[in-house]
Amino acid sequence: MFIGINGCSLKTNENLEVLRGIPVERMMIETDSPYCEIKNTHAGIQFVKSVWSSKKKDKYEPGSVVKGRNEPCLVRQVLEVVAGCKGIADIEGLSKILYHNTCRLFFPHDIDASANAQLESGTAVQDC
């Protein structure tokens, strides 16, 4: 079983407590765009480091996001909240584990066996 985490999963302190109890080896992250962005009122916002400028749809510029719409690139913010909430400093390592989880679920026959063995041996990024 895998559990998907998105911006709506990070609204309250209670949500963050639940997140802390989910093993990263059983987690996937997502945006659910165009909805479920992490808002300034969400408890998880304290861990967000990446921001993009936003423009109204009719004034869109490359490198910005459409104002009021969750964009796929904002999955980085979900990753930052998961890392911050769980006390994981190695965000790159965490992203690899979460990517690997996604591959295990959706592409089980294409997984690199050594990466799978590393996760199962417990030598991957650990929760603090």
XYZ file of C-alpha atoms in Angstrom:
128
model
C 0.000 0.000 0.000
C 1.182 3.509 -0.822
C -0.207 6.786 0.494
C -0.286 9.879 -1.708
C 0.417 13.278 -0.169
C -0.627 16.559 -1.792
C -1.098 20.159 -0.664
C -4.529 19.456 0.815
C -2.912 16.762 2.980
C -0.825 19.453 4.664
C -3.480 21.889 5.932
C -3.498 21.302 9.677
C -1.082 20.370 12.431
C -3.051 17.139 12.797
C -2.385 16.408 9.116
C 1.333 16.951 9.701
C 1.264 14.540 12.655
C -0.283 11.887 10.410
C 2.392 12.603 7.785
C 5.135 12.056 10.367
C 3.792 8.545 10.944
C 3.862 7.487 7.285
C 7.078 5.659 6.315
C 8.713 7.331 3.307
C 9.039 3.888 1.722
C 5.214 3.815 1.504
C 4.673 7.394 0.371
C 4.200 9.162 -2.944
C 3.755 12.889 -3.521
C 1.522 14.687 -5.983
C 0.038 18.089 -6.706
C -3.519 17.236 -7.766
C -3.155 20.289 -9.991
C -4.927 22.458 -10.850
C -6.325 22.192 -7.297
C -4.956 21.491 -3.794
C -2.052 23.929 -3.709
C -0.302 24.659 -0.422
C -1.732 27.946 0.812
C -0.297 30.466 3.251
C -2.912 29.338 5.780
C -1.761 25.692 5.708
C 0.304 24.355 8.601
C 2.817 22.920 6.127
C 3.676 26.331 4.635
C 6.394 26.769 7.277
C 8.528 24.209 5.421
C 8.091 25.628 1.891
C 11.271 27.172 0.489
C 10.620 27.248 -3.278
C 8.429 29.977 -4.704
C 7.552 31.042 -8.223
C 6.202 34.353 -9.378
C 2.556 34.177 -10.352
C 0.796 36.022 -13.136
C -2.814 36.248 -14.210
C -3.616 33.848 -17.006
C -3.875 36.622 -19.600
C -0.463 38.035 -18.562
C 1.397 34.731 -18.350
C 5.187 34.769 -18.672
C 7.541 31.782 -18.978
C 9.021 30.873 -15.608
C 5.936 31.914 -13.680
C 2.819 30.032 -12.626
C -0.762 31.017 -13.335
C -2.154 32.896 -10.342
C -4.676 30.859 -8.363
C -3.849 27.594 -10.109
C -1.750 24.764 -8.729
C 0.913 23.813 -11.270
C 2.800 20.494 -11.615
C 6.120 22.181 -10.714
C 4.715 22.869 -7.251
C 5.255 19.215 -6.367
C 8.615 20.577 -5.153
C 6.745 22.369 -2.355
C 5.042 19.137 -1.291
C 8.485 17.499 -1.214
C 9.826 20.333 0.952
C 6.974 19.983 3.437
C 7.452 16.213 3.676
C 11.198 16.669 4.249
C 10.760 19.466 6.772
C 7.974 17.779 8.665
C 9.862 14.501 8.927
C 13.201 16.192 9.720
C 14.923 14.875 6.596
C 17.795 17.120 5.506
C 18.669 15.131 2.361
C 15.854 16.361 0.121
C 17.545 14.929 -2.985
C 17.694 11.491 -1.370
C 14.077 11.793 -0.288
C 13.019 12.706 -3.826
C 14.768 9.591 -5.152
C 12.959 7.375 -2.655
C 9.590 8.907 -3.532
C 10.308 8.588 -7.255
C 11.317 4.975 -6.735
C 8.052 4.350 -4.865
C 6.104 5.702 -7.812
C 8.009 3.435 -10.186
C 7.426 0.439 -7.900
C 3.680 1.027 -8.082
C 3.185 2.024 -11.711
C 6.146 0.359 -13.449
C 7.057 -2.650 -11.277
C 8.839 -4.525 -14.087
C 11.130 -1.613 -14.982
C 12.686 -0.988 -11.582
C 16.424 -1.110 -11.077
C 16.949 -4.132 -8.798
C 19.870 -2.533 -6.956
C 17.802 0.515 -6.016
C 15.053 -1.764 -4.740
C 17.583 -3.745 -2.676
C 19.001 -0.539 -1.202
C 15.567 0.553 -0.002
C 14.794 -2.853 1.466
C 18.140 -2.999 3.307
C 17.395 0.221 5.160
C 20.461 2.063 3.859
C 18.323 4.755 2.258
C 17.359 8.065 3.887
C 15.893 7.453 7.320
C 13.317 9.512 9.218
C 14.922 11.524 12.034
